[in-house]
mmCIF file of C-alpha atoms and ligand atoms in Angstrom:
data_model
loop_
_atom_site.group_PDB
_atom_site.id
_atom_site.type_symbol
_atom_site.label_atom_id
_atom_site.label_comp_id
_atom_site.label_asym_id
_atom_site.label_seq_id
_atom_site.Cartn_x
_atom_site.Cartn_y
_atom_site.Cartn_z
ATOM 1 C CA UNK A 196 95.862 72.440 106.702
ATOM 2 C CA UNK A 197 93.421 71.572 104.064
ATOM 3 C CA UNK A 198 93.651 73.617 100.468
ATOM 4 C CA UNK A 199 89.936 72.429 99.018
ATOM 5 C CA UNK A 200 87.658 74.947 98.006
ATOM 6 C CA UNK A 201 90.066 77.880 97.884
ATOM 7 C CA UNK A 202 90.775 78.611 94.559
ATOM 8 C CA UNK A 203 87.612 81.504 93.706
ATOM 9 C CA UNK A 204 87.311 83.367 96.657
ATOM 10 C CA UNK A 205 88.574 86.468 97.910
ATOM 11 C CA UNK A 206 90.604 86.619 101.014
ATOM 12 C CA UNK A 207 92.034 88.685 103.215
ATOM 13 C CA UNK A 208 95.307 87.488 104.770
ATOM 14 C CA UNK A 209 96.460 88.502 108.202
ATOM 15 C CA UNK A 210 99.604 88.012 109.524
ATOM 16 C CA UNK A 211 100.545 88.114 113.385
ATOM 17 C CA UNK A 212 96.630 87.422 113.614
ATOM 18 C CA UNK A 213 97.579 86.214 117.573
ATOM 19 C CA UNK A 214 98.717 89.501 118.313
ATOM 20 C CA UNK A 215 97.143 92.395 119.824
ATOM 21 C CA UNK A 216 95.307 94.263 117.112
ATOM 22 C CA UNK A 217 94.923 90.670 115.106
ATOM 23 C CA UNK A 218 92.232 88.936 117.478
ATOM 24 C CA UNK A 219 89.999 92.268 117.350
ATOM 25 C CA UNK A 220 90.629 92.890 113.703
ATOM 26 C CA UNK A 221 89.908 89.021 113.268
ATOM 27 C CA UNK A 222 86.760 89.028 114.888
ATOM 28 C CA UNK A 223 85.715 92.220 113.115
ATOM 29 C CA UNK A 224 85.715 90.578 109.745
ATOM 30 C CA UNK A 225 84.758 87.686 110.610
ATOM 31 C CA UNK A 226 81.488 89.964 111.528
ATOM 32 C CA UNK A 227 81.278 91.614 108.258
ATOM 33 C CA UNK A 228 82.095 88.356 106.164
ATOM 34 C CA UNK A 229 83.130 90.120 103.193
ATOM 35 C CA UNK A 230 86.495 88.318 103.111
ATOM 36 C CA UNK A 231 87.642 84.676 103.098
ATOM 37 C CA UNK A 232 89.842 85.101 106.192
ATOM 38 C CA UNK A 233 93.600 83.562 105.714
ATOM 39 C CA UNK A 234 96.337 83.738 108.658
ATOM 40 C CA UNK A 235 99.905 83.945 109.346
ATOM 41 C CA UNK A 236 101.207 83.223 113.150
ATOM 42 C CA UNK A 237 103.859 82.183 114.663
ATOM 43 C CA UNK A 238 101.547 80.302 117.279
ATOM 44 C CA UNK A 239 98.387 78.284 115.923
ATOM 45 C CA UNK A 240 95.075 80.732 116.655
ATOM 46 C CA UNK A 241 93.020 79.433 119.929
ATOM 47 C CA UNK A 242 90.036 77.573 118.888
ATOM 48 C CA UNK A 243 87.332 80.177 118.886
ATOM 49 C CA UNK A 244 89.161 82.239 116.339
ATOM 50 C CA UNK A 245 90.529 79.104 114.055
ATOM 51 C CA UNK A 246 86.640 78.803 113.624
ATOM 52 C CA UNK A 247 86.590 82.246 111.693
ATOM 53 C CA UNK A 248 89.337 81.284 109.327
ATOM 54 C CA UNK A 249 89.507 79.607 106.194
ATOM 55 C CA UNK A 250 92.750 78.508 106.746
ATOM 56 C CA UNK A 251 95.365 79.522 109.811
ATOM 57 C CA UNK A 252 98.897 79.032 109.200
ATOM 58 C CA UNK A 253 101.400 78.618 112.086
ATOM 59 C CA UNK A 254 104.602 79.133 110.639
ATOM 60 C CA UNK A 255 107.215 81.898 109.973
ATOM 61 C CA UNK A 256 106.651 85.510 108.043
ATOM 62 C CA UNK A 257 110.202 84.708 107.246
ATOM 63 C CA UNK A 258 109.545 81.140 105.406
ATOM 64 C CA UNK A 259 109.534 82.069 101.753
ATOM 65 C CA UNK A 260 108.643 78.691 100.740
ATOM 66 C CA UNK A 261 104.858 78.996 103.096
ATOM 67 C CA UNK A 262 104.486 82.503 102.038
ATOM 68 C CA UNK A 263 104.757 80.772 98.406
ATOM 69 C CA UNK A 264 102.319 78.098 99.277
ATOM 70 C CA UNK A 265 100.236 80.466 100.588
ATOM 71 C CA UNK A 266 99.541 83.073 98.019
ATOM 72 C CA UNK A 267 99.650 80.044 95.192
ATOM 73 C CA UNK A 268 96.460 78.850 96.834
ATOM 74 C CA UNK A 269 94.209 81.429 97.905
ATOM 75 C CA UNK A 270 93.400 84.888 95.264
ATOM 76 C CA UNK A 271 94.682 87.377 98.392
ATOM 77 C CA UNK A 272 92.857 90.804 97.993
ATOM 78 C CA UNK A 273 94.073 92.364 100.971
ATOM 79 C CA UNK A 274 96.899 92.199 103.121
ATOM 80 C CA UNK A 275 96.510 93.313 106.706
ATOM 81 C CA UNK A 276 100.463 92.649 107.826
ATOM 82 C CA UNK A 277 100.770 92.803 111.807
ATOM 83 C CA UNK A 278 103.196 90.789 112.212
ATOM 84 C CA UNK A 279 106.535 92.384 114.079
ATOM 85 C CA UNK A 280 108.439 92.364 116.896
ATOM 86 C CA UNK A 281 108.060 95.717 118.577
ATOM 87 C CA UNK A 282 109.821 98.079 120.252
ATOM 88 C CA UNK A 283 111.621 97.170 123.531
ATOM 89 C CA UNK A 284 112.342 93.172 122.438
ATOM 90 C CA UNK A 285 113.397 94.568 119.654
ATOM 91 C CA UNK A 286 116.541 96.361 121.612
ATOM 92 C CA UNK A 287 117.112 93.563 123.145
ATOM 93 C CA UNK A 288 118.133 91.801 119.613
ATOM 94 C CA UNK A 289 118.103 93.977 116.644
ATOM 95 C CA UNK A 290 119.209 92.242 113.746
ATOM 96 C CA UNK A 291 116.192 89.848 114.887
ATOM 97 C CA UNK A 292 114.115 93.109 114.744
ATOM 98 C CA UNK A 293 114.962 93.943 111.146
ATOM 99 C CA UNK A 294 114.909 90.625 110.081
ATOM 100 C CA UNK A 295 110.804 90.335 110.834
ATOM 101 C CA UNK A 296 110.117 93.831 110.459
ATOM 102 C CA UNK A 297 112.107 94.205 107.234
ATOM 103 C CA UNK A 298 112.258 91.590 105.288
ATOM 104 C CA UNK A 299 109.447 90.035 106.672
ATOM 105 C CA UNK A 300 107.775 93.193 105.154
ATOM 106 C CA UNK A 301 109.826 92.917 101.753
ATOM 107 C CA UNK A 302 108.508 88.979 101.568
ATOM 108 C CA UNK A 303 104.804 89.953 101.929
ATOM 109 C CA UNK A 304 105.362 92.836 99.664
ATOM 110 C CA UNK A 305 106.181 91.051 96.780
ATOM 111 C CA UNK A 306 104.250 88.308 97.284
ATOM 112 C CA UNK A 307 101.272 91.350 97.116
ATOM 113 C CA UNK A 308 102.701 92.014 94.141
ATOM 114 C CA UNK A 309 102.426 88.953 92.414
ATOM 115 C CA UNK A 310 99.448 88.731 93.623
ATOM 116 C CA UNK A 311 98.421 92.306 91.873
ATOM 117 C CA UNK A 312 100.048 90.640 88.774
ATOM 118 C CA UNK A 313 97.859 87.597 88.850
ATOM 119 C CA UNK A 314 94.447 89.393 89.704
ATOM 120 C CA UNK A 315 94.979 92.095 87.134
ATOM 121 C CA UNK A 316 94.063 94.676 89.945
ATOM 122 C CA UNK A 317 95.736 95.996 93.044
ATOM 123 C CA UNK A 318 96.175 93.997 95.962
ATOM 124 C CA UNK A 319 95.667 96.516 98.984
ATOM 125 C CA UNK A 320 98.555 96.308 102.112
ATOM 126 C CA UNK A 321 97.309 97.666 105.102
ATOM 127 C CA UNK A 322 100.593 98.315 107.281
ATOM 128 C CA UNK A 323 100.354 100.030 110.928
ATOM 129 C CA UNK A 324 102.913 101.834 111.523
ATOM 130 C CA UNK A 325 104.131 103.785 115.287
ATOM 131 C CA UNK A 326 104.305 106.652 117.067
ATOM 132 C CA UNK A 327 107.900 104.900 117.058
ATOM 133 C CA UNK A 328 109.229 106.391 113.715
ATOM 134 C CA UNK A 329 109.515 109.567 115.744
ATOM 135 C CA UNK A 330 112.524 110.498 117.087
ATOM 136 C CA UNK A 331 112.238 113.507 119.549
ATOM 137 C CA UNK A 332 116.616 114.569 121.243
ATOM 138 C CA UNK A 333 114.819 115.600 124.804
ATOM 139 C CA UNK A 334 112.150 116.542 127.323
ATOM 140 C CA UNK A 335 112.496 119.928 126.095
ATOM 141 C CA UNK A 336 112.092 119.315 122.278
ATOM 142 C CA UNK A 337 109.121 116.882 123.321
ATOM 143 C CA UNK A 338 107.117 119.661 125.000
ATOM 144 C CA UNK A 339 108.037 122.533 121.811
ATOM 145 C CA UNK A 340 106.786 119.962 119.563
ATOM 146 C CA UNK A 341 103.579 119.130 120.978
ATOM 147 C CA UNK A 342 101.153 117.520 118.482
ATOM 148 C CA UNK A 343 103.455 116.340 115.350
ATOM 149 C CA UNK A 344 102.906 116.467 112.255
ATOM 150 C CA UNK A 345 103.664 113.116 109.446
ATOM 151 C CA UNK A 346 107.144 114.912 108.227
ATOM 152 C CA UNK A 347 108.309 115.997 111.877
ATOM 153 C CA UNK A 348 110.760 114.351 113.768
ATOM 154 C CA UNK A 349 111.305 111.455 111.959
ATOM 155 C CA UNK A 350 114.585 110.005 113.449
ATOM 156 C CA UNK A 351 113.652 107.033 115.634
ATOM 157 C CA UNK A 352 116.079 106.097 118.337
ATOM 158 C CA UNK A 353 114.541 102.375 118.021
ATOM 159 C CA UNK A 354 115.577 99.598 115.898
ATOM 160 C CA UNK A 355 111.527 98.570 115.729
ATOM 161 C CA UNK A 356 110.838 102.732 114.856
ATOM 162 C CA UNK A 357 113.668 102.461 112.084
ATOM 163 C CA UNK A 358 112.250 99.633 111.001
ATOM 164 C CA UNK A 359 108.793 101.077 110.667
ATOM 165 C CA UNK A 360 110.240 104.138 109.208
ATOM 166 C CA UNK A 361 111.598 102.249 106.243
ATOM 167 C CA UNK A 362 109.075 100.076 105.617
ATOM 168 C CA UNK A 363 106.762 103.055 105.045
ATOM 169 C CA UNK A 364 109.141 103.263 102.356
ATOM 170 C CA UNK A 365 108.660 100.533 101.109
ATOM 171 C CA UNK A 366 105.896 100.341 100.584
ATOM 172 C CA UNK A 367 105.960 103.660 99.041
ATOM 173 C CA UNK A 368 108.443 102.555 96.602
ATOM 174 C CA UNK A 369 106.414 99.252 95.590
ATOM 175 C CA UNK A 370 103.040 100.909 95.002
ATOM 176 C CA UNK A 371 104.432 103.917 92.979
ATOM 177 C CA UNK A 372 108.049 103.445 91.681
ATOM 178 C CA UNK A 373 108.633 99.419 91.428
ATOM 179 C CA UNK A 374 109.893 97.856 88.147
ATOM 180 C CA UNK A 375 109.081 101.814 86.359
ATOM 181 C CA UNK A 376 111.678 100.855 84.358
ATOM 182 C CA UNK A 377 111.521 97.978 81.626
ATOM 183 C CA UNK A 378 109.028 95.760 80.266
ATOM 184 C CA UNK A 379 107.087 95.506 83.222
ATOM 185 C CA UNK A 380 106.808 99.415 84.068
ATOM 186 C CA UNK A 381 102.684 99.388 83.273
ATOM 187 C CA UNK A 382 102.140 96.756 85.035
ATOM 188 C CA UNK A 383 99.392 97.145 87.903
ATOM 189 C CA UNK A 384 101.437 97.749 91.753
ATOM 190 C CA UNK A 385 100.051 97.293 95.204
ATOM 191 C CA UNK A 386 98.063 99.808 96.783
ATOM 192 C CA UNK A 387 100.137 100.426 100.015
ATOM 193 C CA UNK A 388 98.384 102.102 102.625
ATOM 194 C CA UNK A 389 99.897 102.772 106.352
ATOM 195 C CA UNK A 390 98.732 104.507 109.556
ATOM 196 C CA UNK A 391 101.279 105.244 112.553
ATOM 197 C CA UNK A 392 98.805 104.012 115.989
ATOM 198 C CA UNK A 393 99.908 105.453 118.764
ATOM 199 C CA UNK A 394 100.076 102.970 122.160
ATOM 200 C CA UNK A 395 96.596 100.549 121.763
ATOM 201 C CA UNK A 396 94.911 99.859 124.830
ATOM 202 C CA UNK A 397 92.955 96.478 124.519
ATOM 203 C CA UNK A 398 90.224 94.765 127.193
ATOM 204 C CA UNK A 399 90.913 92.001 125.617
ATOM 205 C CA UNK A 400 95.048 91.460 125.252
ATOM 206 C CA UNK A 401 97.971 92.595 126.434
ATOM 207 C CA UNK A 402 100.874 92.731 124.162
ATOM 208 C CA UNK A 403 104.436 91.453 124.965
ATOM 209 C CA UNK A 404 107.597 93.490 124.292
ATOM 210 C CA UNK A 405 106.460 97.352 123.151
ATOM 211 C CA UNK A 406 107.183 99.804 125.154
ATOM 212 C CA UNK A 407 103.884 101.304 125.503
ATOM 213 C CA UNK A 408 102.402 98.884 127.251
ATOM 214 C CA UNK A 409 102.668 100.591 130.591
ATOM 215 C CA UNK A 410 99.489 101.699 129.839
ATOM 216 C CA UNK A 411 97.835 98.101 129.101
ATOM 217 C CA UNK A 412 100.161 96.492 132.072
ATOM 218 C CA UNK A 413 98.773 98.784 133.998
ATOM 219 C CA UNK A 414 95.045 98.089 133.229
ATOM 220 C CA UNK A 415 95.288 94.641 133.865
ATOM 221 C CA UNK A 416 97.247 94.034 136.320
ATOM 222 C CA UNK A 417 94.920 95.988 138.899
ATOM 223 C CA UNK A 418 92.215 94.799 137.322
ATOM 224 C CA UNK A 419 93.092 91.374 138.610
ATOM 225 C CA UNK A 420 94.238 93.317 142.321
ATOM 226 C CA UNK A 421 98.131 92.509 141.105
ATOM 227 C CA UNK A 422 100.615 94.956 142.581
ATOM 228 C CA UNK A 423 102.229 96.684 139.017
ATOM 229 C CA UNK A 424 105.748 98.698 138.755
ATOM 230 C CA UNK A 425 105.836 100.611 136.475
ATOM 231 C CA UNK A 426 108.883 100.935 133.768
ATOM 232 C CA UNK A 427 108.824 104.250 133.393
ATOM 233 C CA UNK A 428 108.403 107.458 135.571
ATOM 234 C CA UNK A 429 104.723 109.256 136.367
ATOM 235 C CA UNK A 430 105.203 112.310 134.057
ATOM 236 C CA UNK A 431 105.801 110.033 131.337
ATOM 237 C CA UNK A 432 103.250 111.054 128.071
ATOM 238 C CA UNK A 433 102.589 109.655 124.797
ATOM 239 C CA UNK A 434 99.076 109.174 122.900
ATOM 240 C CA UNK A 435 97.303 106.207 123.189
ATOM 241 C CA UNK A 436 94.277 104.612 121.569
ATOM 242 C CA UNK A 437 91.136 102.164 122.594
ATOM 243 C CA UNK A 438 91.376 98.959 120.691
ATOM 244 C CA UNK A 439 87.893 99.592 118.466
ATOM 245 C CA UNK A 440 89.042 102.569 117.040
ATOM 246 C CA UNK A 441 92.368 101.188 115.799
ATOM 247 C CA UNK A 442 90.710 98.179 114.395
ATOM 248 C CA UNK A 443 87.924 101.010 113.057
ATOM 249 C CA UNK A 444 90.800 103.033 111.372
ATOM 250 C CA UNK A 445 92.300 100.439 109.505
ATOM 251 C CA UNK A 446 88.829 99.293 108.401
ATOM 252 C CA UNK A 447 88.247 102.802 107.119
ATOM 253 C CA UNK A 448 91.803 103.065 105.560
ATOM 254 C CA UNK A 449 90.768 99.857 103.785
ATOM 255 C CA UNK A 450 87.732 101.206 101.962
ATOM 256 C CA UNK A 451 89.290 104.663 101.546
ATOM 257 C CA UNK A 452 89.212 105.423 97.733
ATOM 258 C CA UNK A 453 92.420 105.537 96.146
ATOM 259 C CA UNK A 454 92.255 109.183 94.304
ATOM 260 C CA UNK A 455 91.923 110.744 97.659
ATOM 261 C CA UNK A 456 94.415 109.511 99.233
ATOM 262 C CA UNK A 457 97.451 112.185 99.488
ATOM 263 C CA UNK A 458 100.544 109.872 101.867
ATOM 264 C CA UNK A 459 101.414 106.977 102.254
ATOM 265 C CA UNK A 460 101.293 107.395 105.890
ATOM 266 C CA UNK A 461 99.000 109.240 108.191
ATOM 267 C CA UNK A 462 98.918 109.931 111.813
ATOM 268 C CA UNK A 463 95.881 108.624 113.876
ATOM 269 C CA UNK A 464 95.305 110.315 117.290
ATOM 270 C CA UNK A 465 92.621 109.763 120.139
ATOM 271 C CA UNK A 466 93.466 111.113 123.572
ATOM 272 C CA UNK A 467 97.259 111.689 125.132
ATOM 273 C CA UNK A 468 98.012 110.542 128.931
ATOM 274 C CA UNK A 469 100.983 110.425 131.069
ATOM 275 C CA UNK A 470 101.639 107.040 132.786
ATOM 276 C CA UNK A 471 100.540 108.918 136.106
ATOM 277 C CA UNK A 472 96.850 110.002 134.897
ATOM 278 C CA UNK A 473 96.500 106.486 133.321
ATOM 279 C CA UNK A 474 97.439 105.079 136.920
ATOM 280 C CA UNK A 475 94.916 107.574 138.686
ATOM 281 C CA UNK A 476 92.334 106.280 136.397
ATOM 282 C CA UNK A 477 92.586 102.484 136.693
ATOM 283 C CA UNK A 478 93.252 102.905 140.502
ATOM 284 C CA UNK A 479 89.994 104.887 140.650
ATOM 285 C CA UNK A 480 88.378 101.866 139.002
ATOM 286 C CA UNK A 481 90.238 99.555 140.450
ATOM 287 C CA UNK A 482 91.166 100.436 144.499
ATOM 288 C CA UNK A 483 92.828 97.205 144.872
ATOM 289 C CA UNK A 484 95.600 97.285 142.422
ATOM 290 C CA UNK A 485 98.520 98.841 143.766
ATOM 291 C CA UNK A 486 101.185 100.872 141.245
ATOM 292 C CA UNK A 487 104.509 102.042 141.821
ATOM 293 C CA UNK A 488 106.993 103.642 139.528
ATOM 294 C CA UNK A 489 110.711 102.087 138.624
ATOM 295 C CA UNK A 490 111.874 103.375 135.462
ATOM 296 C CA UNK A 491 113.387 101.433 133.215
ATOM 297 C CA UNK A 492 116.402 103.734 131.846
ATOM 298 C CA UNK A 493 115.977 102.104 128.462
ATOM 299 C CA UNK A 494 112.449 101.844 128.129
ATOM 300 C CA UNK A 495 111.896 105.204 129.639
ATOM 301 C CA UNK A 496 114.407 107.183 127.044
ATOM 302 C CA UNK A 497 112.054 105.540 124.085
ATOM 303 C CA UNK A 498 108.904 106.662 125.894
ATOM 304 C CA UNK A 499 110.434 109.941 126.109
ATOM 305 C CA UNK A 500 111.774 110.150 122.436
ATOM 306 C CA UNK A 501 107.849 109.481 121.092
ATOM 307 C CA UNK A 502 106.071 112.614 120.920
ATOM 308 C CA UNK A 503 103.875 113.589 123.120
ATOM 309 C CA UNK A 504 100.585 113.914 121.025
ATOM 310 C CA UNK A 505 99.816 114.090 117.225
ATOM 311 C CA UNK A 506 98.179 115.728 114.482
ATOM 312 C CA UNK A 507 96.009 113.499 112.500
ATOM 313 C CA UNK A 508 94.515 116.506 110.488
ATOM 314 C CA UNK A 509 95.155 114.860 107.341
ATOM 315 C CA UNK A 510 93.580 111.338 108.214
ATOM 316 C CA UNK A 511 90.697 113.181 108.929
ATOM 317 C CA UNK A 512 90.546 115.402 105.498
ATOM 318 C CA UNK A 513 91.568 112.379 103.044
ATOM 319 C CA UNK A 514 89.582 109.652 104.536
ATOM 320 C CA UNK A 515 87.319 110.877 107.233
ATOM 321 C CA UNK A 516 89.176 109.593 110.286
ATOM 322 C CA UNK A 517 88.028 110.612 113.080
ATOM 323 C CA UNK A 518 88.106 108.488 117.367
ATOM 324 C CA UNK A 519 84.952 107.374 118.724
ATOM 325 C CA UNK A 520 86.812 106.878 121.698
ATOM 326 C CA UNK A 521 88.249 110.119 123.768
ATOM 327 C CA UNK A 522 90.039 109.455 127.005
ATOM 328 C CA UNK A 523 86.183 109.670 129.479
ATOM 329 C CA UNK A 524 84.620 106.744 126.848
ATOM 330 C CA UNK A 525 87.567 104.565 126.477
ATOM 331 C CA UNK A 526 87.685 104.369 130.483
ATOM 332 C CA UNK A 527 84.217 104.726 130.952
ATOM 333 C CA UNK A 528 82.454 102.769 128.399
ATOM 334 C CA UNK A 529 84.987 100.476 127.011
ATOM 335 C CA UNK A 530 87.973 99.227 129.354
ATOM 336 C CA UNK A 531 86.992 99.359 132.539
ATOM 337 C CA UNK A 532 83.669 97.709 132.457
ATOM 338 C CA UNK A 533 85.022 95.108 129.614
ATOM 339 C CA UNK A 534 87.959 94.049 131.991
ATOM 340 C CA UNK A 535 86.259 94.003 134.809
ATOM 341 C CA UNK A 536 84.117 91.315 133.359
ATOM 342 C CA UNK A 537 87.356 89.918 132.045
ATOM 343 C CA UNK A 538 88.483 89.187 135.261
ATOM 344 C CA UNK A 539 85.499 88.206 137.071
ATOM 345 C CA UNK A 540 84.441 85.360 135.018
HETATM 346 N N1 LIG B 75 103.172 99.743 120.788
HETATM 347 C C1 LIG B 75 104.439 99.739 120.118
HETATM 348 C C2 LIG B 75 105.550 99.495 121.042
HETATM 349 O O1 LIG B 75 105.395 99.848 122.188
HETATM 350 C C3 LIG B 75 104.656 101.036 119.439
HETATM 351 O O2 LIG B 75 103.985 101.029 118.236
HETATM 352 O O3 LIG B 75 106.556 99.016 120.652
#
């Protein structure tokens, strides 16, 4: 790590940057070079996206002492925090779940908020949230609900849902309500901003340990002629999303202005898809991969507690959200061609 040069520009910092949404969002940026690009993994960035960073970090969201280092040498103007451990490894060790997704969270918070402090203006956290913080009892709830709404359902049956859930919270609680009391109640707060994705499909990544990534496994692994069994049955159905238009909606979130911004969390919806009409579509692509279904009883009860579809109506009426990608051009135009040339190389 080298520190030289740092001190006067503005940076955005990304943590989990090797994920899923943090190579796309990287390289999107990078693109726009508006932002000094800082980031937080657990694993050191692959070469080709080192080269778009000022300065990578591999180390822990949980290290106090790097996030310390960090923020005392680079003026951070935005925070895009991706870092967590999603939904299915997070059942398989929970307090490990809450540890990264919670006080991971509470350790970038405040360091935003020093931050705030220092630059005399608000430091804006970008935070995507889940489908996950739903909670829906059964099949039959599911299918009354249909698209929900921000406020419906809200009792996740995940630790990595809870999780989100709370730090929504948060984050509420830090940009409006945080030290309101005393001699530091007019003191400037972060701007907290959070958007619940449903599942991401990506060309480019497949992520490890969610639960939605049936959808991606599937993809990919007939994309490459791999037999794939699936973890949870064919009439399975939650929304998912194309990997531009996430990285587009938290770009648009970003620059949203602040007055018309009415939650701290808003719903983003593309196109809906059972696991079976995903399958018919990458088989149609791809005749060679092979799928078969062997639900998971775990992983299948969280697939069925998410709901089913949901209403982004006021993403769309505060800050003009609105898919470039429905179901025909995310297939069509963006995943299967894009894989395909994935795999052929
Ligand atoms: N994709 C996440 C998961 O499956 C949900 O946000 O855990």
């Amino acid at each position: 790590m080298c520190y030289d040069g740092a001190m006067s520009q503005l940076v955005a910092l990304i943590t989990g940057a090797n994920g899923e949404i943090g190579r796309t969002l990287l390289e999107r940026l990078a693109a726009e070079g508006r932002y000094r690009l800082v980031t937080l993994d657990l694993t050191p960035l692959p070469e080709r996206h080192r080269h778009l960073c000022q300065e990578s970090y591999a180390g822990n969201i949980l290290d106090r002492y790097l996030l310390d280092q960090l923020a005392a040498h680079h003026e951070i103007e935005v925070v895009f925090h991706l870092a967590a451990l999603l939904s299915t490894r997070g059942e398989r060790d929970p307090e490990l779940a809450h540890q990264i997704n919670v006080e991971g969270t509470l350790h970038l918070l405040r360091v935003a908020q020093q931050q705030t402090q220092r630059l005399g203006r608000a430091v804006r956290f970008i935070f995507p949230s889940s489908i996950a913080v739903y909670g829906l009892p059964d099949l039959h709830t599911k299918a009354l609900a249909g698209r929900v709404k921000e406020h419906e359902h809200t009792v996740p049956v995940t630790m990595y849902g809870c999780n989100k859930l709370y730090c929504e919270h948060l984050g509420r609680y830090f940009s409006t309500h945080y030290h309101a009391t005393g001699h530091q109640s007019q003191a400037p707060r972060v701007d907290f901003r959070a958007l619940r994705f449903p599942g991401l499909i990506s060309s480019d990544t497949v992520p490890s340990g969610g639960t939605s990534d049936f959808g991606p496994e599937m993809l990919h692994h007939a994309a490459q002629g791999r037999p794939y069994t699936c973890f949870v049955g064919p009439s399975a159905t939650i929304p998912f999303m194309a990997m531009p238009d996430a990285v587009r909606a938290l770009m648009l979130l970003l620059d949203a202005p602040r007055e018309g911004l009415t939650a701290p969390s808003y719903n983003l919806g593309a196109f809906s898809l059972s696991a079976e009409a995903i399958a018919e579509r990458v088989l149609r692509a791809f005749p060679e991969g092979r799928i078969t279904y062997q639900p998971d009883p775990m992983r299948a009860r969280i697939v069925d507690s998410w709901p089913e579809d949901v209403d982004d109506a006021r993403a769309r009426a505060d800050w003009g959200w609105s898919p470039l990608y429905g179901v025909d051009r995310a297939f069509d135009e963006y995943l299967v061609p894009a894989v395909r040339r994935r795999y052929t190389k």
